[in-house]
Each structure stands twice: as structure tokens, then as C-alpha cells.
Amino acid sequence: GADTSADSMVSAQFAKWTSDHVGQGVTYIATQFYFPDDSDIADVWNKHTRSDIKALVKGVKTIYDPRDDTGGNGAAPGNSSFQSWSDNPALCLADYMTNTEWGMGIPTSKVDWDAVADAANYCDELQSIPGSATQKRFTCNGVLFGTEAHQNNVSKLLSSMNGSMVYTGGKYVINAGQYIAPGVNDILTEDDLNGHVTLTTSTKRSDRFNTITGVFNDPDQLHKQVEFPKVQISSAVTRDNGE
């Protein structure tokens, strides 16, 4: 996106691709294929489409991190000294909300940057994984489309950290999926009830589960979707009569 001249390979092949087609601020891939006189290669080419050409990339390089801002959270969200690429969901969401070029354009003063910093810290906490290794609790690895509604893009970013966002006190408060102890010290009594008490003695059969299966994008296999090992609770299987 920082090119100062047009791609020479493309301009050499297409007369209408001139020196004016620099693509500033736009990241793109230019590919050229050479095929010998081989019918098998032609069959392969006809079978695939442009969508089969993929790349592993890093996105926006100007994600603001309030934790690096020694002047105070939210003191200078536009200051390039505290901007870099990040896969932290809380930081990416705050950037999307405040970005005036392709985001929602919300004033930075409307964001609770203390809450952003807290959520970012929770996302960055290292968790143990098999193989005596660690990884961050939550990361944001996906693509947002400008043709999508802001609500859908915000939901995608929140889902990557099991998070939530509320608007209160004139600010947007971003929370990661973590337990936050209540700040009210009063003891609840029967006077606080707003209706009848409902007691559920067991979980309905349709709501029970004892086995988890799924897929993930494996970085060791060019980020292809593969199944992860089945996780099963044997005692729960016994409870459910082996089903």
C-alpha cells in the first residue's frame, strides 16, 4: 500500500495499466503464470479460480495501544508513536470504531480507553497449550469487508474475544469475555425480587452435551481447516446412557 510506482509486471502486459495505477493505500497481489504445451496443466488451470490464490498477510499497521501511551489512556489516540500492527481484538475493535477512513468514525473521546486497556491485557494473557507451549488467550485473525454493515463487523470482532460492548456515561465500554466482580456491596433480599422464583432441578436433555468436536485453521498445514481431537467427559457420557 506504500508503493510510489505502478507494478512493472502488470504495466508491461496491459497497455491500460499505466504509471498512474500506483494503488496507493491499497494492497494487492500481481501474479503471472507460464504454461508449457501440456494438456494436464491446462486442465488444472481451468479447474481453479482466482480465489484459489491466497496469501497470509498482516493488516492495519496503525492500531493505537493506550497501554503504551505514557501520557495517559486515550491522551493521543492518533499519535503514531503508539501505533503498530496488532492482533489484539480489543485494540482492533477500538481502531475500527474510531477510524475515519474505513471505520465508524466515532470520536476518540467517546471511547473508554481504560476499559480498552483492561480488555487488551486480558486478551494478551498467555495460556498453556499442548506441547509445553503458550499462546495468547484471544487473538483477532480475520477479514472485515467494507460492504458489510458496521454492526456485523463489530460482532465479528467481539466474537474473537467472546466480548461485549455497551454505551454508558457517554462512552463506549469494550469488555473481553472475562468475569468482572460486581461493584454493588448491598445484600439482595426478597424485597429485590421482581417476580416469582423459578427453580430448575436439571438440564433438559436437548440442552445437554458431553462431547465437543470442531475444526480450526492449522498454521502447520498452511492454515487449512482440520479437525481438532475430540474432547469428551466420560462421566457425562455415562449420565447420558452412553449417547
mmCIF file with all atom_site columns, C-alpha atoms in Angstrom, residues 20-163:
data_model
loop_
_atom_site.group_PDB
_atom_site.id
_atom_site.type_symbol
_atom_site.label_atom_id
_atom_site.label_alt_id
_atom_site.label_comp_id
_atom_site.label_asym_id
_atom_site.label_entity_id
_atom_site.label_seq_id
_atom_site.pdbx_PDB_ins_code
_atom_site.Cartn_x
_atom_site.Cartn_y
_atom_site.Cartn_z
_atom_site.occupancy
_atom_site.B_iso_or_equiv
_atom_site.pdbx_formal_charge
_atom_site.auth_seq_id
_atom_site.auth_comp_id
_atom_site.auth_asym_id
_atom_site.auth_atom_id
_atom_site.pdbx_PDB_model_num
ATOM 1   C CA . ASP A 1 20  ? -1.000  6.318   -12.838 1.00 0.00 ? 20  ASP A CA 1
ATOM 2   C CA . HIS A 1 21  ? -2.169  2.960   -11.461 1.00 0.00 ? 21  HIS A CA 1
ATOM 3   C CA . VAL A 1 22  ? 0.028   3.023   -8.367  1.00 0.00 ? 22  VAL A CA 1
ATOM 4   C CA . GLY A 1 23  ? -2.528  1.699   -5.903  1.00 0.00 ? 23  GLY A CA 1
ATOM 5   C CA . GLN A 1 24  ? -1.526  3.911   -3.009  1.00 0.00 ? 24  GLN A CA 1
ATOM 6   C CA . GLY A 1 25  ? -3.169  2.801   0.199   1.00 0.00 ? 25  GLY A CA 1
ATOM 7   C CA . VAL A 1 26  ? -4.259  -0.440  -1.469  1.00 0.00 ? 26  VAL A CA 1
ATOM 8   C CA . THR A 1 27  ? -2.593  -3.809  -1.004  1.00 0.00 ? 27  THR A CA 1
ATOM 9   C CA . TYR A 1 28  ? -2.877  -6.156  -3.972  1.00 0.00 ? 28  TYR A CA 1
ATOM 10  C CA . ILE A 1 29  ? -1.234  -9.242  -5.457  1.00 0.00 ? 29  ILE A CA 1
ATOM 11  C CA . ALA A 1 30  ? 0.030   -9.382  -9.033  1.00 0.00 ? 30  ALA A CA 1
ATOM 12  C CA . THR A 1 31  ? 0.634   -12.887 -10.402 1.00 0.00 ? 31  THR A CA 1
ATOM 13  C CA . GLN A 1 32  ? 1.878   -14.196 -13.727 1.00 0.00 ? 32  GLN A CA 1
ATOM 14  C CA . PHE A 1 33  ? 1.756   -17.830 -14.850 1.00 0.00 ? 33  PHE A CA 1
ATOM 15  C CA . TYR A 1 34  ? 3.662   -19.580 -17.608 1.00 0.00 ? 34  TYR A CA 1
ATOM 16  C CA . PHE A 1 35  ? 2.237   -22.788 -19.066 1.00 0.00 ? 35  PHE A CA 1
ATOM 17  C CA . PRO A 1 36  ? 4.131   -25.149 -21.378 1.00 0.00 ? 36  PRO A CA 1
ATOM 18  C CA . ASP A 1 37  ? 2.270   -27.027 -24.055 1.00 0.00 ? 37  ASP A CA 1
ATOM 19  C CA . ASP A 1 38  ? 0.865   -29.571 -21.626 1.00 0.00 ? 38  ASP A CA 1
ATOM 20  C CA . SER A 1 39  ? -2.803  -30.575 -21.583 1.00 0.00 ? 39  SER A CA 1
ATOM 21  C CA . ASP A 1 40  ? -2.643  -31.658 -17.912 1.00 0.00 ? 40  ASP A CA 1
ATOM 22  C CA . ILE A 1 41  ? -1.600  -28.187 -16.799 1.00 0.00 ? 41  ILE A CA 1
ATOM 23  C CA . ALA A 1 42  ? -4.421  -26.669 -18.847 1.00 0.00 ? 42  ALA A CA 1
ATOM 24  C CA . ASP A 1 43  ? -6.898  -28.924 -17.040 1.00 0.00 ? 43  ASP A CA 1
ATOM 25  C CA . VAL A 1 44  ? -5.581  -27.799 -13.680 1.00 0.00 ? 44  VAL A CA 1
ATOM 26  C CA . TRP A 1 45  ? -5.819  -24.140 -14.675 1.00 0.00 ? 45  TRP A CA 1
ATOM 27  C CA . ASN A 1 46  ? -9.401  -24.493 -15.917 1.00 0.00 ? 46  ASN A CA 1
ATOM 28  C CA . LYS A 1 47  ? -10.402 -26.233 -12.706 1.00 0.00 ? 47  LYS A CA 1
ATOM 29  C CA . HIS A 1 48  ? -9.378  -23.398 -10.375 1.00 0.00 ? 48  HIS A CA 1
ATOM 30  C CA . THR A 1 49  ? -10.265 -19.735 -9.981  1.00 0.00 ? 49  THR A CA 1
ATOM 31  C CA . ARG A 1 50  ? -8.632  -16.559 -8.773  1.00 0.00 ? 50  ARG A CA 1
ATOM 32  C CA . SER A 1 51  ? -9.964  -17.251 -5.268  1.00 0.00 ? 51  SER A CA 1
ATOM 33  C CA . ASP A 1 52  ? -7.573  -20.203 -5.054  1.00 0.00 ? 52  ASP A CA 1
ATOM 34  C CA . ILE A 1 53  ? -4.658  -17.750 -4.912  1.00 0.00 ? 53  ILE A CA 1
ATOM 35  C CA . LYS A 1 54  ? -4.236  -16.880 -1.243  1.00 0.00 ? 54  LYS A CA 1
ATOM 36  C CA . ALA A 1 55  ? -1.732  -15.099 0.950   1.00 0.00 ? 55  ALA A CA 1
ATOM 37  C CA . LEU A 1 56  ? -1.128  -14.846 4.670   1.00 0.00 ? 56  LEU A CA 1
ATOM 38  C CA . VAL A 1 57  ? -0.963  -11.126 5.449   1.00 0.00 ? 57  VAL A CA 1
ATOM 39  C CA . LYS A 1 58  ? -0.929  -8.654  8.311   1.00 0.00 ? 58  LYS A CA 1
ATOM 40  C CA . GLY A 1 59  ? -3.476  -5.875  8.109   1.00 0.00 ? 59  GLY A CA 1
ATOM 41  C CA . VAL A 1 60  ? -3.650  -2.353  9.504   1.00 0.00 ? 60  VAL A CA 1
ATOM 42  C CA . LYS A 1 61  ? -0.318  -1.030  10.765  1.00 0.00 ? 61  LYS A CA 1
ATOM 43  C CA . THR A 1 62  ? -1.787  1.887   12.723  1.00 0.00 ? 62  THR A CA 1
ATOM 44  C CA . ILE A 1 63  ? -3.581  0.221   15.651  1.00 0.00 ? 63  ILE A CA 1
ATOM 45  C CA . TYR A 1 64  ? -3.442  2.518   18.691  1.00 0.00 ? 64  TYR A CA 1
ATOM 46  C CA . ASP A 1 65  ? -2.478  0.892   22.016  1.00 0.00 ? 65  ASP A CA 1
ATOM 47  C CA . PRO A 1 66  ? -3.391  3.008   25.067  1.00 0.00 ? 66  PRO A CA 1
ATOM 48  C CA . ARG A 1 67  ? -1.156  0.839   27.258  1.00 0.00 ? 67  ARG A CA 1
ATOM 49  C CA . ASP A 1 68  ? 1.909   2.284   25.508  1.00 0.00 ? 68  ASP A CA 1
ATOM 50  C CA . ASP A 1 69  ? 0.749   5.854   25.914  1.00 0.00 ? 69  ASP A CA 1
ATOM 51  C CA . THR A 1 70  ? 2.656   7.193   28.920  1.00 0.00 ? 70  THR A CA 1
ATOM 52  C CA . GLY A 1 71  ? 0.615   10.377  28.676  1.00 0.00 ? 71  GLY A CA 1
ATOM 53  C CA . GLY A 1 72  ? -2.471  8.526   29.898  1.00 0.00 ? 72  GLY A CA 1
ATOM 54  C CA . ASN A 1 73  ? -5.042  6.265   28.281  1.00 0.00 ? 73  ASN A CA 1
ATOM 55  C CA . GLY A 1 74  ? -6.701  7.985   25.365  1.00 0.00 ? 74  GLY A CA 1
ATOM 56  C CA . ALA A 1 75  ? -4.441  11.030  25.587  1.00 0.00 ? 75  ALA A CA 1
ATOM 57  C CA . ALA A 1 76  ? -3.377  10.828  21.955  1.00 0.00 ? 76  ALA A CA 1
ATOM 58  C CA . PRO A 1 77  ? -5.120  8.004   20.026  1.00 0.00 ? 77  PRO A CA 1
ATOM 59  C CA . GLY A 1 78  ? -3.844  9.468   16.760  1.00 0.00 ? 78  GLY A CA 1
ATOM 60  C CA . ASN A 1 79  ? -0.217  9.672   17.850  1.00 0.00 ? 79  ASN A CA 1
ATOM 61  C CA . SER A 1 80  ? 1.871   7.442   15.568  1.00 0.00 ? 80  SER A CA 1
ATOM 62  C CA . SER A 1 81  ? 4.314   6.806   18.435  1.00 0.00 ? 81  SER A CA 1
ATOM 63  C CA . PHE A 1 82  ? 1.803   4.397   19.929  1.00 0.00 ? 82  PHE A CA 1
ATOM 64  C CA . GLN A 1 83  ? 0.631   2.737   16.711  1.00 0.00 ? 83  GLN A CA 1
ATOM 65  C CA . SER A 1 84  ? 1.637   -0.600  15.225  1.00 0.00 ? 84  SER A CA 1
ATOM 66  C CA . TRP A 1 85  ? 0.154   -3.785  13.826  1.00 0.00 ? 85  TRP A CA 1
ATOM 67  C CA . SER A 1 86  ? -1.780  -5.843  16.380  1.00 0.00 ? 86  SER A CA 1
ATOM 68  C CA . ASP A 1 87  ? -3.955  -8.961  16.517  1.00 0.00 ? 87  ASP A CA 1
ATOM 69  C CA . ASN A 1 88  ? -5.412  -7.935  19.888  1.00 0.00 ? 88  ASN A CA 1
ATOM 70  C CA . PRO A 1 89  ? -9.230  -7.964  19.490  1.00 0.00 ? 89  PRO A CA 1
ATOM 71  C CA . ALA A 1 90  ? -9.871  -5.103  21.919  1.00 0.00 ? 90  ALA A CA 1
ATOM 72  C CA . LEU A 1 91  ? -7.388  -2.823  20.161  1.00 0.00 ? 91  LEU A CA 1
ATOM 73  C CA . CYS A 1 92  ? -8.657  -3.797  16.703  1.00 0.00 ? 92  CYS A CA 1
ATOM 74  C CA . LEU A 1 93  ? -12.257 -3.074  17.722  1.00 0.00 ? 93  LEU A CA 1
ATOM 75  C CA . ALA A 1 94  ? -11.355 0.322   19.167  1.00 0.00 ? 94  ALA A CA 1
ATOM 76  C CA . ASP A 1 95  ? -9.489  1.155   15.949  1.00 0.00 ? 95  ASP A CA 1
ATOM 77  C CA . TYR A 1 96  ? -12.417 0.095   13.763  1.00 0.00 ? 96  TYR A CA 1
ATOM 78  C CA . MET A 1 97  ? -14.808 2.207   15.787  1.00 0.00 ? 97  MET A CA 1
ATOM 79  C CA . THR A 1 98  ? -12.675 5.364   15.644  1.00 0.00 ? 98  THR A CA 1
ATOM 80  C CA . ASN A 1 99  ? -11.135 5.041   12.163  1.00 0.00 ? 99  ASN A CA 1
ATOM 81  C CA . THR A 1 100 ? -12.420 7.887   9.993   1.00 0.00 ? 100 THR A CA 1
ATOM 82  C CA . GLU A 1 101 ? -11.346 6.385   6.664   1.00 0.00 ? 101 GLU A CA 1
ATOM 83  C CA . TRP A 1 102 ? -12.959 2.956   6.615   1.00 0.00 ? 102 TRP A CA 1
ATOM 84  C CA . GLY A 1 103 ? -14.287 2.535   10.179  1.00 0.00 ? 103 GLY A CA 1
ATOM 85  C CA . MET A 1 104 ? -17.222 4.023   12.064  1.00 0.00 ? 104 MET A CA 1
ATOM 86  C CA . GLY A 1 105 ? -15.599 7.420   12.655  1.00 0.00 ? 105 GLY A CA 1
ATOM 87  C CA . ILE A 1 106 ? -16.629 7.647   16.313  1.00 0.00 ? 106 ILE A CA 1
ATOM 88  C CA . PRO A 1 107 ? -14.763 10.429  18.186  1.00 0.00 ? 107 PRO A CA 1
ATOM 89  C CA . THR A 1 108 ? -11.949 9.038   20.314  1.00 0.00 ? 108 THR A CA 1
ATOM 90  C CA . SER A 1 109 ? -13.367 10.932  23.282  1.00 0.00 ? 109 SER A CA 1
ATOM 91  C CA . LYS A 1 110 ? -16.382 8.617   23.137  1.00 0.00 ? 110 LYS A CA 1
ATOM 92  C CA . VAL A 1 111 ? -14.259 5.512   23.868  1.00 0.00 ? 111 VAL A CA 1
ATOM 93  C CA . ASP A 1 112 ? -13.437 4.355   27.391  1.00 0.00 ? 112 ASP A CA 1
ATOM 94  C CA . TRP A 1 113 ? -9.710  3.763   26.834  1.00 0.00 ? 113 TRP A CA 1
ATOM 95  C CA . ASP A 1 114 ? -9.206  2.428   30.382  1.00 0.00 ? 114 ASP A CA 1
ATOM 96  C CA . ALA A 1 115 ? -11.656 -0.373  29.557  1.00 0.00 ? 115 ALA A CA 1
ATOM 97  C CA . VAL A 1 116 ? -9.877  -0.967  26.230  1.00 0.00 ? 116 VAL A CA 1
ATOM 98  C CA . ALA A 1 117 ? -6.559  -1.355  28.063  1.00 0.00 ? 117 ALA A CA 1
ATOM 99  C CA . ASP A 1 118 ? -8.077  -3.785  30.591  1.00 0.00 ? 118 ASP A CA 1
ATOM 100 C CA . ALA A 1 119 ? -9.660  -5.884  27.843  1.00 0.00 ? 119 ALA A CA 1
ATOM 101 C CA . ALA A 1 120 ? -6.418  -5.852  25.843  1.00 0.00 ? 120 ALA A CA 1
ATOM 102 C CA . ASN A 1 121 ? -4.452  -7.093  28.864  1.00 0.00 ? 121 ASN A CA 1
ATOM 103 C CA . TYR A 1 122 ? -6.896  -9.958  29.372  1.00 0.00 ? 122 TYR A CA 1
ATOM 104 C CA . CYS A 1 123 ? -6.654  -10.945 25.699  1.00 0.00 ? 123 CYS A CA 1
ATOM 105 C CA . ASP A 1 124 ? -2.844  -10.930 25.838  1.00 0.00 ? 124 ASP A CA 1
ATOM 106 C CA . GLU A 1 125 ? -2.542  -13.186 28.891  1.00 0.00 ? 125 GLU A CA 1
ATOM 107 C CA . LEU A 1 126 ? -0.600  -16.318 27.927  1.00 0.00 ? 126 LEU A CA 1
ATOM 108 C CA . GLN A 1 127 ? -2.354  -19.681 28.244  1.00 0.00 ? 127 GLN A CA 1
ATOM 109 C CA . SER A 1 128 ? -0.738  -23.113 28.323  1.00 0.00 ? 128 SER A CA 1
ATOM 110 C CA . ILE A 1 129 ? -1.386  -25.346 25.317  1.00 0.00 ? 129 ILE A CA 1
ATOM 111 C CA . PRO A 1 130 ? -0.263  -28.899 24.456  1.00 0.00 ? 130 PRO A CA 1
ATOM 112 C CA . GLY A 1 131 ? 3.419   -29.286 23.728  1.00 0.00 ? 131 GLY A CA 1
ATOM 113 C CA . SER A 1 132 ? 4.576   -27.239 26.711  1.00 0.00 ? 132 SER A CA 1
ATOM 114 C CA . ALA A 1 133 ? 3.876   -24.067 24.765  1.00 0.00 ? 133 ALA A CA 1
ATOM 115 C CA . THR A 1 134 ? 1.784   -20.968 25.383  1.00 0.00 ? 134 THR A CA 1
ATOM 116 C CA . GLN A 1 135 ? -0.376  -18.674 23.328  1.00 0.00 ? 135 GLN A CA 1
ATOM 117 C CA . LYS A 1 136 ? -2.425  -15.551 23.894  1.00 0.00 ? 136 LYS A CA 1
ATOM 118 C CA . ARG A 1 137 ? -5.898  -16.084 25.301  1.00 0.00 ? 137 ARG A CA 1
ATOM 119 C CA . PHE A 1 138 ? -7.651  -14.234 22.449  1.00 0.00 ? 138 PHE A CA 1
ATOM 120 C CA . THR A 1 139 ? -6.387  -13.019 19.073  1.00 0.00 ? 139 THR A CA 1
ATOM 121 C CA . CYS A 1 140 ? -8.182  -11.469 16.125  1.00 0.00 ? 140 CYS A CA 1
ATOM 122 C CA . ASN A 1 141 ? -7.389  -13.173 12.813  1.00 0.00 ? 141 ASN A CA 1
ATOM 123 C CA . GLY A 1 142 ? -9.926  -12.449 10.105  1.00 0.00 ? 142 GLY A CA 1
ATOM 124 C CA . VAL A 1 143 ? -11.090 -10.118 7.378   1.00 0.00 ? 143 VAL A CA 1
ATOM 125 C CA . LEU A 1 144 ? -13.636 -7.296  7.540   1.00 0.00 ? 144 LEU A CA 1
ATOM 126 C CA . PHE A 1 145 ? -15.435 -6.140  4.406   1.00 0.00 ? 145 PHE A CA 1
ATOM 127 C CA . GLY A 1 146 ? -16.437 -2.563  3.706   1.00 0.00 ? 146 GLY A CA 1
ATOM 128 C CA . THR A 1 147 ? -19.664 -3.813  2.128   1.00 0.00 ? 147 THR A CA 1
ATOM 129 C CA . GLU A 1 148 ? -20.787 -5.279  5.462   1.00 0.00 ? 148 GLU A CA 1
ATOM 130 C CA . ALA A 1 149 ? -22.828 -3.304  7.972   1.00 0.00 ? 149 ALA A CA 1
ATOM 131 C CA . HIS A 1 150 ? -20.867 -1.867  10.887  1.00 0.00 ? 150 HIS A CA 1
ATOM 132 C CA . GLN A 1 151 ? -22.943 -3.968  13.268  1.00 0.00 ? 151 GLN A CA 1
ATOM 133 C CA . ASN A 1 152 ? -21.829 -7.179  11.571  1.00 0.00 ? 152 ASN A CA 1
ATOM 134 C CA . ASN A 1 153 ? -18.151 -6.192  11.601  1.00 0.00 ? 153 ASN A CA 1
ATOM 135 C CA . VAL A 1 154 ? -18.326 -5.181  15.269  1.00 0.00 ? 154 VAL A CA 1
ATOM 136 C CA . SER A 1 155 ? -19.960 -8.526  16.080  1.00 0.00 ? 155 SER A CA 1
ATOM 137 C CA . LYS A 1 156 ? -17.133 -10.366 14.304  1.00 0.00 ? 156 LYS A CA 1
ATOM 138 C CA . LEU A 1 157 ? -14.500 -8.509  16.323  1.00 0.00 ? 157 LEU A CA 1
ATOM 139 C CA . LEU A 1 158 ? -16.373 -9.083  19.591  1.00 0.00 ? 158 LEU A CA 1
ATOM 140 C CA . SER A 1 159 ? -16.760 -12.791 18.846  1.00 0.00 ? 159 SER A CA 1
ATOM 141 C CA . SER A 1 160 ? -12.980 -13.201 18.614  1.00 0.00 ? 160 SER A CA 1
ATOM 142 C CA . MET A 1 161 ? -12.699 -12.359 22.332  1.00 0.00 ? 161 MET A CA 1
ATOM 143 C CA . ASN A 1 162 ? -16.152 -13.550 23.481  1.00 0.00 ? 162 ASN A CA 1
ATOM 144 C CA . GLY A 1 163 ? -16.650 -9.904  24.343  1.00 0.00 ? 163 GLY A CA 1
#
